[in-house]
Amino acid sequence: MAHLLMVESWVGSMSRLLPRAIRESGHEFTFLTRDLHHYLRAAPEGTAHPLLAARHVLTADTNDTDSLLSLVERLHTTLGFDGVITSCDYYLPTVARIAGRLGLPGPSAEAVESACRKDATRRVLEAAGVAGPRYAVCADWARTAEAARHIGYPLVVKPVDLCAGMYVRRVDDEGGLLDAFRALADFPVNARGQRRSPVVLLEELLDGPEFSVETVSFGGAAEVVGVTDKSVGGAPAFIETGHMFPAALAPEDAEAVCETALLALKALGLDGVVAHTEIKLTTAGPRVVEVNPRPAGNRITELVRHVTGVDLAAAFVDVALGKRPDLRRRDTGLRSAAIGFLVPDTAGTLVSIEGGDAVWEEPDVLEVRLAEPGEHVKAAGSNNEYLGHIMAADTEGAGARDRVEALLAGLRPRVVIA
């Protein structure tokens, strides 16, 4: 039995999947957080949060990395950790630094920091000749407006240090650019109390569909587990409305997308990671959108597991312990699995979601999770405001996406406008 230190987590599905993977692998974990109540608010009604299954639950200022490193050294002397892990993007660099300080397995802190900062990722990939969009990194409005004119509209505005699509916007003119620039300036601290970088990333708007390549890197070699496709809506935001695994791609396109992802991982120097690399397949070829040095969110890991039997959450635990993960596929009887999200376009209070009860009666449905009546609803501006999801499978071929979309079309959320 190994003992992992888990430093923070998301409050969504990975906060359940990762503790489950640790437990099913025969290990245990200590959970370290700056604010336990952040997680208790997200616990399902009448249940204990899975993070409370930890051997110890400790509190410390996880945003003060220097003092945290000293504390963790003392904890390691007493408790003895075999690995350190997190599912939260904002703490991936911290975990890499802890692993380095304690001499535990893990990727280099420099590689993780470059992957977690979108501007640093762009610079590293550009220097390595890995294809991406034309871009500019801007610290003030004058430079931003000038760079936008140089790149040309339409373009994409991004923060360099947020996730889940927060504040990522398409802009078509200078007025829209100014609105996006001001919105970012008005959000100086993220949800974990960390001060954000004030710089803005501008990128050309890439054409073509988007995919993600799910990989596991260990011992200097990266293995592709598969390619997932993505549906995007909510313009001018870029909200993920659904995914299907495996993506319905021609073999030559799949090979090109995978090769680009592997080149990106190599350029960043990422090893000992489960990674989720987003790629646009443009008319000019694959272009890297971003590289995430952790398992995919939005339950993509579960799509992969349903189709291939490969558990990426368990692989994440293995590589954190310096253990070669088991990536052998097995026949699950499913040829594709898809998830679709119910995205609100109105703010208010949820009264009901009509049609939800009937969905579970369908034989090909794998999961249904819908918001409860009475919940406050925000008009979605990122991947954080879903009203729920449906996951379904196809035993014959690549029909899971169409099936999910048909099931979602039967849901009718009723929202009372505040």
Short mmCIF file of C-alpha atoms in Angstrom, two decimals:
data_model
loop_
_atom_site.label_atom_id
_atom_site.label_comp_id
_atom_site.label_asym_id
_atom_site.label_seq_id
_atom_site.Cartn_x
_atom_site.Cartn_y
_atom_site.Cartn_z
CA MET A 1 0.00 0.00 0.00
CA ALA A 2 1.36 3.40 -1.02
CA HIS A 3 0.59 6.74 0.63
CA LEU A 4 -0.04 9.74 -1.62
CA LEU A 5 -0.22 13.40 -0.71
CA MET A 6 -3.10 15.03 -2.59
CA VAL A 7 -2.77 18.81 -2.73
CA GLU A 8 -6.18 20.34 -3.48
CA SER A 9 -8.57 18.99 -6.11
CA TRP A 10 -11.39 20.06 -8.35
CA VAL A 11 -14.88 19.89 -6.86
CA GLY A 12 -16.36 18.14 -9.91
CA SER A 13 -16.09 14.60 -11.18
CA MET A 14 -12.32 14.24 -10.73
CA SER A 15 -12.74 14.89 -7.00
CA ARG A 16 -14.59 11.56 -7.01
CA LEU A 17 -12.67 9.69 -9.70
CA LEU A 18 -9.22 10.25 -8.24
CA PRO A 19 -10.00 9.08 -4.67
CA ARG A 20 -11.78 6.09 -6.20
CA ALA A 21 -8.74 5.24 -8.32
CA ILE A 22 -6.43 5.53 -5.29
CA ARG A 23 -8.68 3.29 -3.21
CA GLU A 24 -9.19 0.67 -5.94
CA SER A 25 -5.42 0.54 -6.51
CA GLY A 26 -5.01 -0.45 -2.86
CA HIS A 27 -3.46 2.85 -1.76
CA GLU A 28 -4.39 5.68 0.59
CA PHE A 29 -3.96 9.44 0.57
CA THR A 30 -3.62 12.46 2.81
CA PHE A 31 -5.55 15.50 1.61
CA LEU A 32 -4.01 18.95 2.01
CA THR A 33 -6.10 22.07 1.42
CA ARG A 34 -6.26 25.71 2.37
CA ASP A 35 -10.07 25.61 2.68
CA LEU A 36 -11.91 22.37 3.41
CA HIS A 37 -15.27 24.14 3.16
CA HIS A 38 -14.59 24.76 -0.52
CA TYR A 39 -15.15 21.02 -1.01
CA LEU A 40 -17.89 20.41 1.53
CA ARG A 41 -20.15 22.85 -0.30
CA ALA A 42 -19.95 20.56 -3.32
CA ALA A 43 -20.83 17.33 -1.50
CA PRO A 44 -24.04 15.65 -2.70
CA GLU A 45 -26.96 16.12 -0.37
CA GLY A 46 -26.82 13.72 2.56
CA THR A 47 -23.44 12.19 1.62
CA ALA A 48 -19.88 12.57 2.80
CA HIS A 49 -17.48 14.09 0.32
CA PRO A 50 -15.09 11.45 -1.10
CA LEU A 51 -12.10 13.57 -0.12
CA LEU A 52 -13.05 12.86 3.49
CA ALA A 53 -12.05 9.24 2.84
CA ALA A 54 -8.50 10.49 3.21
CA ARG A 55 -6.24 8.99 5.89
CA HIS A 56 -5.62 12.56 7.09
CA VAL A 57 -7.20 15.89 6.14
CA LEU A 58 -4.78 18.75 6.78
CA THR A 59 -5.02 22.48 6.23
CA ALA A 60 -2.26 24.84 5.18
CA ASP A 61 -1.80 27.81 2.86
CA THR A 62 -1.37 25.92 -0.40
CA ASN A 63 -0.98 29.22 -2.24
CA ASP A 64 2.26 30.07 -0.41
CA THR A 65 4.53 27.61 -2.17
CA ASP A 66 7.75 28.45 -0.31
CA SER A 67 6.26 27.92 3.15
CA LEU A 68 4.31 24.93 1.87
CA LEU A 69 7.50 23.20 0.73
CA SER A 70 8.95 23.51 4.22
CA LEU A 71 5.76 22.21 5.81
CA VAL A 72 5.52 19.26 3.44
CA GLU A 73 9.11 18.30 4.20
CA ARG A 74 8.18 18.07 7.88
CA LEU A 75 5.00 16.13 7.08
CA HIS A 76 6.98 13.74 4.91
CA THR A 77 9.32 13.01 7.80
CA THR A 78 6.35 12.05 9.97
CA LEU A 79 3.81 10.58 7.56
CA GLY A 80 5.99 9.28 4.73
CA PHE A 81 4.67 9.96 1.23
CA ASP A 82 5.29 7.77 -1.80
CA GLY A 83 3.90 10.26 -4.31
CA VAL A 84 2.19 13.62 -4.61
CA ILE A 85 -0.77 14.40 -6.84
CA THR A 86 -3.51 16.90 -7.66
CA SER A 87 -6.34 17.09 -10.15
CA CYS A 88 -6.56 20.91 -10.00
CA ASP A 89 -4.75 22.83 -12.74
CA TYR A 90 -3.90 25.69 -10.38
CA TYR A 91 -1.81 23.39 -8.17
CA LEU A 92 -0.05 21.23 -10.77
CA PRO A 93 3.13 23.38 -10.66
CA THR A 94 3.05 23.29 -6.85
CA VAL A 95 2.81 19.50 -6.84
CA ALA A 96 5.71 19.23 -9.29
CA ARG A 97 7.83 21.40 -7.01
CA ILE A 98 6.87 19.32 -3.97
CA ALA A 99 7.79 16.10 -5.78
CA GLY A 100 11.15 17.57 -6.71
CA ARG A 101 11.83 18.76 -3.16
CA LEU A 102 10.93 15.40 -1.63
CA GLY A 103 12.65 13.31 -4.31
CA LEU A 104 9.37 11.69 -5.34
CA PRO A 105 8.34 10.67 -8.88
CA GLY A 106 6.89 13.33 -11.14
CA PRO A 107 7.50 15.60 -14.11
CA SER A 108 9.91 18.50 -13.90
CA ALA A 109 8.50 21.65 -12.35
CA GLU A 110 9.73 23.69 -15.33
CA ALA A 111 7.85 21.50 -17.79
CA VAL A 112 4.63 21.66 -15.79
CA GLU A 113 4.86 25.41 -15.30
CA SER A 114 5.35 25.90 -19.06
CA ALA A 115 2.34 23.70 -19.84
CA CYS A 116 0.11 25.44 -17.28
CA ARG A 117 0.89 28.94 -18.56
CA LYS A 118 -0.64 29.39 -21.99
CA ASP A 119 1.83 32.12 -22.98
CA ALA A 120 4.81 29.98 -21.95
CA THR A 121 3.38 27.03 -23.88
CA ARG A 122 3.16 29.16 -27.00
CA ARG A 123 6.78 30.30 -26.70
CA VAL A 124 8.14 26.80 -26.08
CA LEU A 125 6.18 25.21 -28.92
CA GLU A 126 7.08 28.00 -31.33
CA ALA A 127 10.77 27.61 -30.53
CA ALA A 128 10.49 23.86 -31.15
CA GLY A 129 8.68 24.33 -34.46
CA VAL A 130 5.42 22.75 -33.27
CA ALA A 131 2.54 24.25 -35.24
CA GLY A 132 0.13 26.56 -33.45
CA PRO A 133 -1.79 29.76 -34.14
CA ARG A 134 -0.18 33.14 -34.69
CA TYR A 135 -0.25 34.85 -31.30
CA ALA A 136 0.79 37.82 -29.19
CA VAL A 137 1.25 38.28 -25.44
CA CYS A 138 0.17 41.72 -24.26
CA ALA A 139 0.49 43.54 -20.95
CA ASP A 140 -1.51 46.71 -21.67
CA TRP A 141 -4.34 47.95 -23.84
CA ALA A 142 -2.20 49.82 -26.37
CA ARG A 143 -0.11 46.74 -27.10
CA THR A 144 -3.23 44.56 -27.20
CA ALA A 145 -4.99 46.75 -29.75
CA GLU A 146 -1.84 46.99 -31.89
CA ALA A 147 -1.24 43.22 -31.80
CA ALA A 148 -4.86 42.51 -32.71
CA ARG A 149 -4.59 44.68 -35.80
CA HIS A 150 -1.42 42.81 -36.77
CA ILE A 151 -2.95 39.33 -36.29
CA GLY A 152 -6.25 40.35 -37.82
CA TYR A 153 -9.86 39.88 -36.77
CA PRO A 154 -11.59 37.65 -35.86
CA LEU A 155 -9.30 36.42 -33.13
CA VAL A 156 -9.39 34.74 -29.73
CA VAL A 157 -8.68 36.46 -26.40
CA LYS A 158 -7.43 34.24 -23.56
CA PRO A 159 -6.19 34.60 -20.02
CA VAL A 160 -2.85 32.84 -19.64
CA ASP A 161 -3.62 31.20 -16.30
CA LEU A 162 -7.29 30.19 -16.12
CA CYS A 163 -9.00 26.99 -17.20
CA ALA A 164 -12.43 25.54 -18.12
CA GLY A 165 -12.73 28.10 -20.90
CA MET A 166 -13.07 30.99 -18.44
CA TYR A 167 -12.89 34.37 -20.18
CA VAL A 168 -11.85 32.82 -23.50
CA ARG A 169 -13.71 34.82 -26.12
CA ARG A 170 -13.92 35.29 -29.86
CA VAL A 171 -13.73 38.96 -30.80
CA ASP A 172 -14.55 40.39 -34.21
CA ASP A 173 -13.54 44.03 -33.80
CA GLU A 174 -11.75 46.44 -31.49
CA GLY A 175 -14.90 47.17 -29.49
CA GLY A 176 -15.30 43.49 -28.65
CA LEU A 177 -11.60 43.27 -27.86
CA LEU A 178 -11.86 46.14 -25.39
CA ASP A 179 -14.82 44.48 -23.64
CA ALA A 180 -12.89 41.21 -23.32
CA PHE A 181 -9.76 43.02 -22.12
CA ARG A 182 -11.71 44.88 -19.43
CA ALA A 183 -13.51 41.72 -18.30
CA LEU A 184 -10.16 40.03 -17.69
CA ALA A 185 -8.81 43.07 -15.88
CA ASP A 186 -11.83 42.94 -13.56
CA PHE A 187 -10.97 39.34 -12.53
CA PRO A 188 -7.56 39.74 -10.88
CA VAL A 189 -7.82 36.76 -8.48
CA ASN A 190 -8.93 33.24 -9.39
CA ALA A 191 -11.40 31.05 -7.49
CA ARG A 192 -8.58 29.65 -5.33
CA GLY A 193 -7.42 33.05 -4.11
CA GLN A 194 -4.38 33.17 -6.38
CA ARG A 195 -3.47 36.48 -8.00
CA ARG A 196 -3.62 36.21 -11.77
CA SER A 197 -1.12 37.39 -14.31
CA PRO A 198 -2.32 40.64 -15.93
CA VAL A 199 -1.08 39.67 -19.41
CA VAL A 200 -3.50 38.76 -22.21
CA LEU A 201 -2.95 36.16 -24.92
CA LEU A 202 -4.25 36.90 -28.41
CA GLU A 203 -4.45 34.11 -30.99
CA GLU A 204 -5.65 33.88 -34.55
CA LEU A 205 -9.00 32.14 -34.85
CA LEU A 206 -8.28 28.67 -36.18
CA ASP A 207 -10.68 26.92 -38.53
CA GLY A 208 -11.65 23.25 -38.42
CA PRO A 209 -12.89 20.79 -35.76
CA GLU A 210 -11.21 20.33 -32.39
CA PHE A 211 -9.93 17.10 -30.88
CA SER A 212 -8.01 16.07 -27.80
CA VAL A 213 -5.30 13.45 -27.63
CA GLU A 214 -5.21 11.44 -24.39
CA THR A 215 -1.70 10.24 -23.60
CA VAL A 216 0.32 8.69 -20.80
CA SER A 217 4.06 9.44 -20.57
CA PHE A 218 6.33 7.24 -18.50
CA GLY A 219 10.02 6.44 -18.55
CA GLY A 220 10.70 8.84 -21.40
CA ALA A 221 8.07 7.40 -23.75
CA ALA A 222 4.56 8.70 -24.45
CA GLU A 223 1.73 6.37 -25.45
CA VAL A 224 -1.46 7.57 -27.15
CA VAL A 225 -4.55 6.07 -25.53
CA GLY A 226 -6.90 7.63 -28.06
CA VAL A 227 -8.40 10.73 -29.64
CA THR A 228 -11.58 12.43 -28.43
CA ASP A 229 -13.66 14.84 -30.46
CA LYS A 230 -15.24 17.99 -29.09
CA SER A 231 -18.38 20.01 -29.75
CA VAL A 232 -18.21 23.71 -28.95
CA GLY A 233 -21.01 26.25 -28.53
CA GLY A 234 -21.94 29.39 -26.62
CA ALA A 235 -20.34 31.93 -28.97
CA PRO A 236 -18.58 34.27 -28.41
CA ALA A 237 -17.45 31.95 -25.57
CA PHE A 238 -16.00 28.52 -26.32
CA ILE A 239 -18.10 26.20 -24.18
CA GLU A 240 -17.61 22.46 -24.49
CA THR A 241 -21.06 21.08 -25.26
CA GLY A 242 -20.05 17.45 -25.77
CA HIS A 243 -17.38 14.84 -26.50
CA MET A 244 -17.17 11.45 -28.19
CA PHE A 245 -14.53 8.75 -27.86
CA PRO A 246 -13.03 7.61 -30.09
CA ALA A 247 -13.24 10.50 -32.53
CA ALA A 248 -14.61 9.61 -35.95
CA LEU A 249 -11.43 10.50 -37.84
CA ALA A 250 -9.84 9.20 -41.01
CA PRO A 251 -6.69 7.20 -40.14
CA GLU A 252 -4.35 9.71 -41.74
CA ASP A 253 -5.97 12.59 -39.82
CA ALA A 254 -5.83 10.67 -36.55
CA GLU A 255 -2.13 9.97 -37.14
CA ALA A 256 -1.41 13.64 -37.85
CA VAL A 257 -3.29 14.82 -34.76
CA CYS A 258 -1.52 12.29 -32.53
CA GLU A 259 1.91 13.10 -33.94
CA THR A 260 1.36 16.81 -33.26
CA ALA A 261 0.37 16.08 -29.66
CA LEU A 262 3.44 13.91 -29.10
CA LEU A 263 5.69 16.63 -30.54
CA ALA A 264 4.13 19.14 -28.13
CA LEU A 265 4.77 16.88 -25.13
CA LYS A 266 8.36 16.36 -26.22
CA ALA A 267 8.94 20.08 -26.75
CA LEU A 268 7.63 20.88 -23.27
CA GLY A 269 9.68 18.08 -21.73
CA LEU A 270 6.68 16.45 -20.09
CA ASP A 271 7.24 12.95 -18.74
CA GLY A 272 5.53 11.06 -15.93
CA VAL A 273 2.18 12.62 -16.76
CA VAL A 274 -1.25 11.75 -18.03
CA ALA A 275 -1.91 14.52 -20.56
CA HIS A 276 -4.86 15.96 -22.44
CA THR A 277 -3.64 17.88 -25.49
CA GLU A 278 -6.16 19.89 -27.51
CA ILE A 279 -5.62 20.12 -31.26
CA LYS A 280 -7.46 21.92 -34.06
CA LEU A 281 -7.42 20.07 -37.38
CA THR A 282 -7.29 23.09 -39.66
CA THR A 283 -7.18 23.27 -43.44
CA ALA A 284 -3.43 23.87 -43.05
CA GLY A 285 -2.97 20.84 -40.79
CA PRO A 286 -3.06 20.18 -37.02
CA ARG A 287 -2.46 23.13 -34.70
CA VAL A 288 -1.95 22.89 -30.93
CA VAL A 289 -4.57 24.71 -28.86
CA GLU A 290 -3.18 23.84 -25.42
CA VAL A 291 -1.45 21.10 -23.45
CA ASN A 292 -2.84 20.00 -20.09
CA PRO A 293 -0.47 17.89 -17.95
CA ARG A 294 -3.29 16.03 -16.18
CA PRO A 295 -6.18 13.74 -17.16
CA ALA A 296 -8.99 15.21 -19.22
CA GLY A 297 -11.96 16.76 -17.48
CA ASN A 298 -15.64 16.72 -18.40
CA ARG A 299 -15.68 12.94 -17.81
CA ILE A 300 -13.64 12.20 -20.93
CA THR A 301 -11.67 9.75 -18.81
CA GLU A 302 -14.90 7.82 -18.27
CA LEU A 303 -15.65 7.75 -22.00
CA VAL A 304 -12.19 6.23 -22.52
CA ARG A 305 -12.74 3.67 -19.77
CA HIS A 306 -16.15 2.60 -21.08
CA VAL A 307 -14.78 1.96 -24.58
CA THR A 308 -11.26 0.66 -23.94
CA GLY A 309 -11.21 -0.46 -20.32
CA VAL A 310 -8.20 1.83 -19.76
CA ASP A 311 -8.58 3.79 -16.52
CA LEU A 312 -6.74 7.10 -16.93
CA ALA A 313 -7.41 8.10 -13.33
CA ALA A 314 -5.65 4.91 -12.20
CA ALA A 315 -2.83 5.61 -14.67
CA PHE A 316 -2.51 9.07 -13.11
CA VAL A 317 -2.04 7.44 -9.70
CA ASP A 318 0.50 4.98 -11.08
CA VAL A 319 2.76 7.57 -12.70
CA ALA A 320 2.60 9.72 -9.55
CA LEU A 321 4.05 6.71 -7.72
CA GLY A 322 6.69 6.07 -10.37
CA LYS A 323 4.94 2.90 -11.48
CA ARG A 324 4.41 1.88 -15.10
CA PRO A 325 0.64 2.11 -15.73
CA ASP A 326 -1.44 -0.69 -17.20
CA LEU A 327 -2.69 0.61 -20.55
CA ARG A 328 -3.79 -2.72 -21.98
CA ARG A 329 -7.13 -2.50 -23.73
CA ARG A 330 -9.95 -4.94 -23.25
CA ASP A 331 -13.13 -5.55 -25.19
CA THR A 332 -15.90 -3.74 -23.32
CA GLY A 333 -18.51 -4.41 -25.98
CA LEU A 334 -18.78 -0.69 -26.73
CA ARG A 335 -17.48 0.93 -29.91
CA SER A 336 -18.08 4.56 -28.94
CA ALA A 337 -19.23 6.58 -25.95
CA ALA A 338 -20.30 10.21 -25.84
CA ILE A 339 -21.31 12.84 -23.36
CA GLY A 340 -23.47 15.89 -23.96
CA PHE A 341 -23.94 18.82 -21.59
CA LEU A 342 -27.07 20.78 -20.86
CA VAL A 343 -25.91 24.38 -21.25
CA PRO A 344 -28.09 27.16 -19.82
CA ASP A 345 -28.58 30.36 -21.77
CA THR A 346 -30.73 32.11 -19.16
CA ALA A 347 -29.99 33.24 -15.60
CA GLY A 348 -32.46 32.58 -12.82
CA THR A 349 -33.72 29.75 -10.63
CA LEU A 350 -34.20 26.23 -11.96
CA VAL A 351 -37.78 25.02 -11.57
CA SER A 352 -37.48 21.65 -13.30
CA ILE A 353 -35.88 19.72 -16.13
CA GLU A 354 -38.73 18.04 -17.93
CA GLY A 355 -37.96 14.78 -19.68
CA GLY A 356 -35.10 13.84 -17.37
CA ASP A 357 -36.82 10.86 -15.74
CA ALA A 358 -37.42 9.14 -19.07
CA VAL A 359 -33.75 9.24 -20.10
CA TRP A 360 -32.69 6.56 -17.61
CA GLU A 361 -35.12 4.11 -19.20
CA GLU A 362 -33.06 4.06 -22.39
CA PRO A 363 -30.84 0.95 -22.60
CA ASP A 364 -27.79 2.68 -24.09
CA VAL A 365 -27.53 5.37 -21.40
CA LEU A 366 -24.47 5.17 -19.14
CA GLU A 367 -24.93 8.27 -16.95
CA VAL A 368 -27.47 10.98 -16.29
CA ARG A 369 -26.76 13.86 -13.93
CA LEU A 370 -29.12 16.80 -13.82
CA ALA A 371 -29.28 19.87 -11.60
CA GLU A 372 -31.86 19.88 -8.83
CA PRO A 373 -34.86 22.25 -8.76
CA GLY A 374 -34.12 25.39 -6.80
CA GLU A 375 -30.54 25.72 -7.98
CA HIS A 376 -29.34 29.13 -9.10
CA VAL A 377 -28.63 29.18 -12.83
CA LYS A 378 -26.13 31.38 -14.66
CA ALA A 379 -26.11 31.92 -18.39
CA ALA A 380 -23.09 29.84 -19.34
CA GLY A 381 -19.87 31.67 -20.11
CA SER A 382 -17.50 28.75 -19.48
CA ASN A 383 -17.50 25.02 -18.74
CA ASN A 384 -18.44 25.71 -15.12
CA GLU A 385 -22.16 26.40 -15.54
CA TYR A 386 -23.69 23.18 -16.86
CA LEU A 387 -27.14 22.04 -15.77
CA GLY A 388 -26.11 18.42 -16.15
CA HIS A 389 -25.10 15.82 -18.69
CA ILE A 390 -26.09 12.62 -20.44
CA MET A 391 -23.62 9.89 -21.37
CA ALA A 392 -24.54 7.13 -23.80
CA ALA A 393 -22.82 4.42 -25.82
CA ASP A 394 -23.03 2.62 -29.14
CA THR A 395 -22.18 -1.08 -29.41
CA GLU A 396 -21.97 -0.99 -33.22
CA GLY A 397 -19.95 2.05 -34.26
CA ALA A 398 -19.58 5.82 -33.97
CA GLY A 399 -23.23 6.58 -33.23
CA ALA A 400 -22.89 7.63 -29.58
CA ARG A 401 -22.75 11.35 -30.32
CA ASP A 402 -25.96 11.34 -32.36
CA ARG A 403 -27.65 9.34 -29.63
CA VAL A 404 -26.65 11.78 -26.89
CA GLU A 405 -27.74 14.76 -28.94
CA ALA A 406 -31.15 13.17 -29.51
CA LEU A 407 -31.56 12.52 -25.78
CA LEU A 408 -30.52 16.06 -24.89
CA ALA A 409 -33.08 17.42 -27.33
CA GLY A 410 -35.78 15.80 -25.19
CA LEU A 411 -34.82 17.75 -22.06
CA ARG A 412 -36.68 20.97 -21.33
CA PRO A 413 -35.23 23.03 -18.48
CA ARG A 414 -37.60 25.58 -16.91
CA VAL A 415 -35.85 28.58 -15.43
CA VAL A 416 -37.57 31.43 -13.63
CA ILE A 417 -35.72 34.62 -14.47
CA ALA A 418 -34.54 36.39 -11.36
#
